[in-house]
Amino acid sequence: MPSLDLTVPAVELTRTICDIPSVSDDETVLADSIHEAIAPLEHLEVYRDGDTLVARTDLGRPQRVVIAGHIDTVPINGNVPTRDILVDGQPFLWGRGTVDMKAGVAVQLKLAAELVAPRVDITWMWYDHEEVDADLNGLTRLARTRPDLFAADFAILGEPSNGEVEGGCNGNLRAIARTAGVRAHSARAWVGENAIHKAAPILQRLAEYRPREVAVEGLVYREGLNAVRIRGGIAGNVIPDLCEVEVNYRFAPSRSLDEAEAHVRDVLAGFDVEVVDGAAGARPGLDAPLAQEFLAAVRAEPRPKYGWTDVARFSALGVPAVNYGPGDPHLAHHDEERVLVAQIEAVERGLRAWLTGS
């Protein structure tokens, strides 16, 4: 099992963590390494649920903050091990997970080890299965088994945000729109009905759709409704009797999940539509006192989070939450995933300053 040295600089720790593959459903080796590194720390109470780890201070502070990050990545595509590169003269760490979101996890692990007397009590969470369906998410499981661990006055997710603070997040919904036909030999196509051809109006509606830009508590969220996958066809000489168009809707946190579903059904009226996955968004919550203190400490101008993140889980529990981590979100999941070294260092400084009051 690879060992983690939590005394090295956060950049070096990022490199070590990224070089331990942890694609979703294969996080155990990294979880074991993290557990081995934090278990001896006397100022932390450590709890493990599968491949999710929680480490808490219990100093009797009047306020508690949750700081969390997921340890899984999307599949590797020739981008492990990590390497150092220069882009426009600036040093980057390149490789799978550097952006989403092992650099953020490395910063959190280093601070968890070093901050023995922070000004607030801290619950650190490192969890599995974030990059897959919501029902597999480690936080979903933890919320069922230990909901008490989510009690806090404020939460920070280490999702990549270019070292800036991103408030709230868009909701996320996936649906399948289906068309039906009649199978036939393609040499006698007139005997059948082509289900793939019948899907053309679905694609036309989506191509013509104009997404909204919605202001929520001072931040402007951009929506999106797109076809992301098409399935259909039986063989090269058979008229297909079924076609499925998978649709992804990213919606502003002003809309509930029910409202988002109703909107998708309205856009695709007349077609058989099945919602297969969905998660509500999160309002920014930046008016919370701790959120205001945090913004001041890290000197950040808040921005909206366009993607869905687990801030929504905390928001649903009444805990205001933000995204704050190194890495450009545009490079998340990219084959050229890379994080600016200076951002790792800046996020570490920002969190340290706020948590220590220095």
PDB file of C-alpha atoms in Angstrom, residues 3-10 12-14 16-17 33-41 43-44 105-115 126 348 352:
ATOM      1  CA  SER A   3       2.257   5.674   2.010  1.00  0.00           C
ATOM      2  CA  LEU A   4       1.295   9.338   2.208  1.00  0.00           C
ATOM      3  CA  ASP A   5       3.687  11.813   3.833  1.00  0.00           C
ATOM      4  CA  LEU A   6       1.493  14.674   5.060  1.00  0.00           C
ATOM      5  CA  THR A   7       4.530  16.821   5.914  1.00  0.00           C
ATOM      6  CA  VAL A   8       5.605  17.404   2.306  1.00  0.00           C
ATOM      7  CA  PRO A   9       4.375  20.448   0.327  1.00  0.00           C
ATOM      8  CA  ALA A  10       0.828  20.169  -0.976  1.00  0.00           C
ATOM      9  CA  GLU A  12       4.190  16.949  -3.830  1.00  0.00           C
ATOM     10  CA  LEU A  13       1.301  15.373  -1.950  1.00  0.00           C
ATOM     11  CA  THR A  14      -0.928  16.033  -4.975  1.00  0.00           C
ATOM     12  CA  THR A  16       1.595  11.175  -4.842  1.00  0.00           C
ATOM     13  CA  ILE A  17      -2.199  10.987  -4.593  1.00  0.00           C
ATOM     14  CA  SER A  33      -3.460   5.148   2.287  1.00  0.00           C
ATOM     15  CA  ILE A  34      -5.413   8.136   3.582  1.00  0.00           C
ATOM     16  CA  HIS A  35      -6.676   6.134   6.545  1.00  0.00           C
ATOM     17  CA  GLU A  36      -3.159   5.005   7.423  1.00  0.00           C
ATOM     18  CA  ALA A  37      -1.921   8.621   7.274  1.00  0.00           C
ATOM     19  CA  ILE A  38      -4.625  10.242   9.424  1.00  0.00           C
ATOM     20  CA  ALA A  39      -5.404   7.497  11.941  1.00  0.00           C
ATOM     21  CA  PRO A  40      -2.374   8.292  14.169  1.00  0.00           C
ATOM     22  CA  LEU A  41      -3.237  12.017  14.427  1.00  0.00           C
ATOM     23  CA  HIS A  43      -6.237  15.712  17.480  1.00  0.00           C
ATOM     24  CA  LEU A  44      -8.657  13.975  15.085  1.00  0.00           C
ATOM     25  CA  VAL A 105      -7.823  16.743  -1.401  1.00  0.00           C
ATOM     26  CA  ALA A 106      -4.051  17.103  -0.944  1.00  0.00           C
ATOM     27  CA  VAL A 107      -4.473  20.615   0.474  1.00  0.00           C
ATOM     28  CA  GLN A 108      -7.171  19.344   2.826  1.00  0.00           C
ATOM     29  CA  LEU A 109      -5.080  16.398   4.051  1.00  0.00           C
ATOM     30  CA  LYS A 110      -2.086  18.601   4.733  1.00  0.00           C
ATOM     31  CA  LEU A 111      -4.158  21.129   6.689  1.00  0.00           C
ATOM     32  CA  ALA A 112      -6.010  18.372   8.565  1.00  0.00           C
ATOM     33  CA  ALA A 113      -2.674  17.073   9.809  1.00  0.00           C
ATOM     34  CA  GLU A 114      -1.185  20.454  10.701  1.00  0.00           C
ATOM     35  CA  LEU A 115      -4.088  22.443  12.179  1.00  0.00           C
ATOM     36  CA  TRP A 126     -12.909  12.372   1.896  1.00  0.00           C
ATOM     37  CA  GLU A 348      -3.678  26.257   0.907  1.00  0.00           C
ATOM     38  CA  ARG A 352      -5.009  28.162   6.422  1.00  0.00           C
TER      39      ARG A 352
END
